[in-house]
């Protein structure tokens, strides 16, 4: 796996722990990808920001955990 891929996985794991989840889920990966400089321009073209993504995840997820 590339260094960038490993960095995204480590960030997703960090987010998973902050959200008190037992496993890394797709929302953790998406939030980690938003912080990756190599794809940031593509996400900006799609008008996807970290704030809009967090809001959407919170609305879908509510207070549920990934267990």
mmCIF file with all atom_site columns, C-alpha atoms in Angstrom:
data_model
loop_
_atom_site.group_PDB
_atom_site.id
_atom_site.type_symbol
_atom_site.label_atom_id
_atom_site.label_alt_id
_atom_site.label_comp_id
_atom_site.label_asym_id
_atom_site.label_entity_id
_atom_site.label_seq_id
_atom_site.pdbx_PDB_ins_code
_atom_site.Cartn_x
_atom_site.Cartn_y
_atom_site.Cartn_z
_atom_site.occupancy
_atom_site.B_iso_or_equiv
_atom_site.pdbx_formal_charge
_atom_site.auth_seq_id
_atom_site.auth_comp_id
_atom_site.auth_asym_id
_atom_site.auth_atom_id
_atom_site.pdbx_PDB_model_num
ATOM 1  C CA . UNK A 1 1  ? 0.000   0.000  0.000  1.00 0.00 ? 1  UNK A CA 1
ATOM 2  C CA . UNK A 1 2  ? 1.247   3.495  -0.773 1.00 0.00 ? 2  UNK A CA 1
ATOM 3  C CA . UNK A 1 3  ? 2.321   5.979  1.864  1.00 0.00 ? 3  UNK A CA 1
ATOM 4  C CA . UNK A 1 4  ? -0.731  8.133  1.098  1.00 0.00 ? 4  UNK A CA 1
ATOM 5  C CA . UNK A 1 5  ? -3.013  5.105  1.518  1.00 0.00 ? 5  UNK A CA 1
ATOM 6  C CA . UNK A 1 6  ? -1.460  4.243  4.850  1.00 0.00 ? 6  UNK A CA 1
ATOM 7  C CA . UNK A 1 7  ? -1.800  7.847  5.964  1.00 0.00 ? 7  UNK A CA 1
ATOM 8  C CA . UNK A 1 8  ? -5.520  7.806  5.130  1.00 0.00 ? 8  UNK A CA 1
ATOM 9  C CA . UNK A 1 9  ? -6.009  4.551  7.059  1.00 0.00 ? 9  UNK A CA 1
ATOM 10 C CA . UNK A 1 10 ? -4.167  5.913  10.092 1.00 0.00 ? 10 UNK A CA 1
ATOM 11 C CA . UNK A 1 11 ? -6.293  9.067  9.997  1.00 0.00 ? 11 UNK A CA 1
ATOM 12 C CA . UNK A 1 12 ? -9.466  6.966  9.664  1.00 0.00 ? 12 UNK A CA 1
ATOM 13 C CA . UNK A 1 13 ? -8.396  4.955  12.697 1.00 0.00 ? 13 UNK A CA 1
ATOM 14 C CA . UNK A 1 14 ? -7.829  8.141  14.651 1.00 0.00 ? 14 UNK A CA 1
ATOM 15 C CA . UNK A 1 15 ? -11.299 9.416  13.677 1.00 0.00 ? 15 UNK A CA 1
ATOM 16 C CA . UNK A 1 16 ? -12.798 6.044  14.617 1.00 0.00 ? 16 UNK A CA 1
ATOM 17 C CA . UNK A 1 17 ? -11.326 6.327  18.103 1.00 0.00 ? 17 UNK A CA 1
ATOM 18 C CA . UNK A 1 18 ? -12.508 9.934  18.493 1.00 0.00 ? 18 UNK A CA 1
ATOM 19 C CA . UNK A 1 19 ? -16.034 8.856  17.557 1.00 0.00 ? 19 UNK A CA 1
ATOM 20 C CA . UNK A 1 20 ? -15.817 5.962  20.060 1.00 0.00 ? 20 UNK A CA 1
ATOM 21 C CA . UNK A 1 21 ? -16.492 3.301  17.435 1.00 0.00 ? 21 UNK A CA 1
ATOM 22 C CA . UNK A 1 22 ? -15.264 -0.287 17.545 1.00 0.00 ? 22 UNK A CA 1
ATOM 23 C CA . UNK A 1 23 ? -14.413 -0.511 13.833 1.00 0.00 ? 23 UNK A CA 1
ATOM 24 C CA . UNK A 1 24 ? -13.325 1.742  10.986 1.00 0.00 ? 24 UNK A CA 1
ATOM 25 C CA . UNK A 1 25 ? -16.383 2.506  8.843  1.00 0.00 ? 25 UNK A CA 1
ATOM 26 C CA . UNK A 1 26 ? -16.889 4.218  5.505  1.00 0.00 ? 26 UNK A CA 1
ATOM 27 C CA . UNK A 1 27 ? -17.623 7.556  7.166  1.00 0.00 ? 27 UNK A CA 1
ATOM 28 C CA . UNK A 1 28 ? -14.227 7.442  8.896  1.00 0.00 ? 28 UNK A CA 1
ATOM 29 C CA . UNK A 1 29 ? -12.547 6.786  5.556  1.00 0.00 ? 29 UNK A CA 1
ATOM 30 C CA . UNK A 1 30 ? -14.430 9.630  3.859  1.00 0.00 ? 30 UNK A CA 1
ATOM 31 C CA . UNK A 1 31 ? -13.477 12.070 6.616  1.00 0.00 ? 31 UNK A CA 1
ATOM 32 C CA . UNK A 1 32 ? -9.859  10.937 6.348  1.00 0.00 ? 32 UNK A CA 1
ATOM 33 C CA . UNK A 1 33 ? -9.880  11.330 2.557  1.00 0.00 ? 33 UNK A CA 1
ATOM 34 C CA . UNK A 1 34 ? -11.112 14.928 2.843  1.00 0.00 ? 34 UNK A CA 1
ATOM 35 C CA . UNK A 1 35 ? -7.832  15.715 4.610  1.00 0.00 ? 35 UNK A CA 1
ATOM 36 C CA . UNK A 1 36 ? -5.645  14.070 1.947  1.00 0.00 ? 36 UNK A CA 1
ATOM 37 C CA . UNK A 1 37 ? -3.944  16.760 -0.181 1.00 0.00 ? 37 UNK A CA 1
ATOM 38 C CA . UNK A 1 38 ? -3.628  14.551 -3.264 1.00 0.00 ? 38 UNK A CA 1
ATOM 39 C CA . UNK A 1 39 ? -7.412  14.342 -3.748 1.00 0.00 ? 39 UNK A CA 1
ATOM 40 C CA . UNK A 1 40 ? -8.403  17.650 -2.192 1.00 0.00 ? 40 UNK A CA 1
ATOM 41 C CA . UNK A 1 41 ? -8.753  19.365 -5.588 1.00 0.00 ? 41 UNK A CA 1
ATOM 42 C CA . UNK A 1 42 ? -11.182 16.685 -6.829 1.00 0.00 ? 42 UNK A CA 1
ATOM 43 C CA . UNK A 1 43 ? -13.314 17.064 -3.730 1.00 0.00 ? 43 UNK A CA 1
ATOM 44 C CA . UNK A 1 44 ? -13.330 20.839 -4.085 1.00 0.00 ? 44 UNK A CA 1
ATOM 45 C CA . UNK A 1 45 ? -14.567 20.481 -7.682 1.00 0.00 ? 45 UNK A CA 1
ATOM 46 C CA . UNK A 1 46 ? -17.474 18.458 -6.308 1.00 0.00 ? 46 UNK A CA 1
ATOM 47 C CA . UNK A 1 47 ? -18.076 21.180 -3.682 1.00 0.00 ? 47 UNK A CA 1
ATOM 48 C CA . UNK A 1 48 ? -17.397 18.689 -0.889 1.00 0.00 ? 48 UNK A CA 1
ATOM 49 C CA . UNK A 1 49 ? -15.867 20.194 2.222  1.00 0.00 ? 49 UNK A CA 1
ATOM 50 C CA . UNK A 1 50 ? -15.051 18.630 5.553  1.00 0.00 ? 50 UNK A CA 1
ATOM 51 C CA . UNK A 1 51 ? -17.836 20.660 7.196  1.00 0.00 ? 51 UNK A CA 1
ATOM 52 C CA . UNK A 1 52 ? -20.533 19.538 4.736  1.00 0.00 ? 52 UNK A CA 1
ATOM 53 C CA . UNK A 1 53 ? -19.397 15.939 5.014  1.00 0.00 ? 53 UNK A CA 1
ATOM 54 C CA . UNK A 1 54 ? -19.428 16.028 8.825  1.00 0.00 ? 54 UNK A CA 1
ATOM 55 C CA . UNK A 1 55 ? -22.926 17.515 8.807  1.00 0.00 ? 55 UNK A CA 1
ATOM 56 C CA . UNK A 1 56 ? -24.213 14.831 6.433  1.00 0.00 ? 56 UNK A CA 1
ATOM 57 C CA . UNK A 1 57 ? -22.627 12.045 8.486  1.00 0.00 ? 57 UNK A CA 1
ATOM 58 C CA . UNK A 1 58 ? -24.080 13.419 11.707 1.00 0.00 ? 58 UNK A CA 1
ATOM 59 C CA . UNK A 1 59 ? -27.553 13.618 10.154 1.00 0.00 ? 59 UNK A CA 1
ATOM 60 C CA . UNK A 1 60 ? -27.394 10.043 8.866  1.00 0.00 ? 60 UNK A CA 1
ATOM 61 C CA . UNK A 1 61 ? -25.689 8.528  11.858 1.00 0.00 ? 61 UNK A CA 1
ATOM 62 C CA . UNK A 1 62 ? -27.260 10.347 14.760 1.00 0.00 ? 62 UNK A CA 1
ATOM 63 C CA . UNK A 1 63 ? -25.886 9.028  18.037 1.00 0.00 ? 63 UNK A CA 1
ATOM 64 C CA . UNK A 1 64 ? -25.355 5.454  16.795 1.00 0.00 ? 64 UNK A CA 1
ATOM 65 C CA . UNK A 1 65 ? -21.946 3.799  17.063 1.00 0.00 ? 65 UNK A CA 1
ATOM 66 C CA . UNK A 1 66 ? -20.182 1.312  14.799 1.00 0.00 ? 66 UNK A CA 1
ATOM 67 C CA . UNK A 1 67 ? -19.953 -1.809 16.960 1.00 0.00 ? 67 UNK A CA 1
#
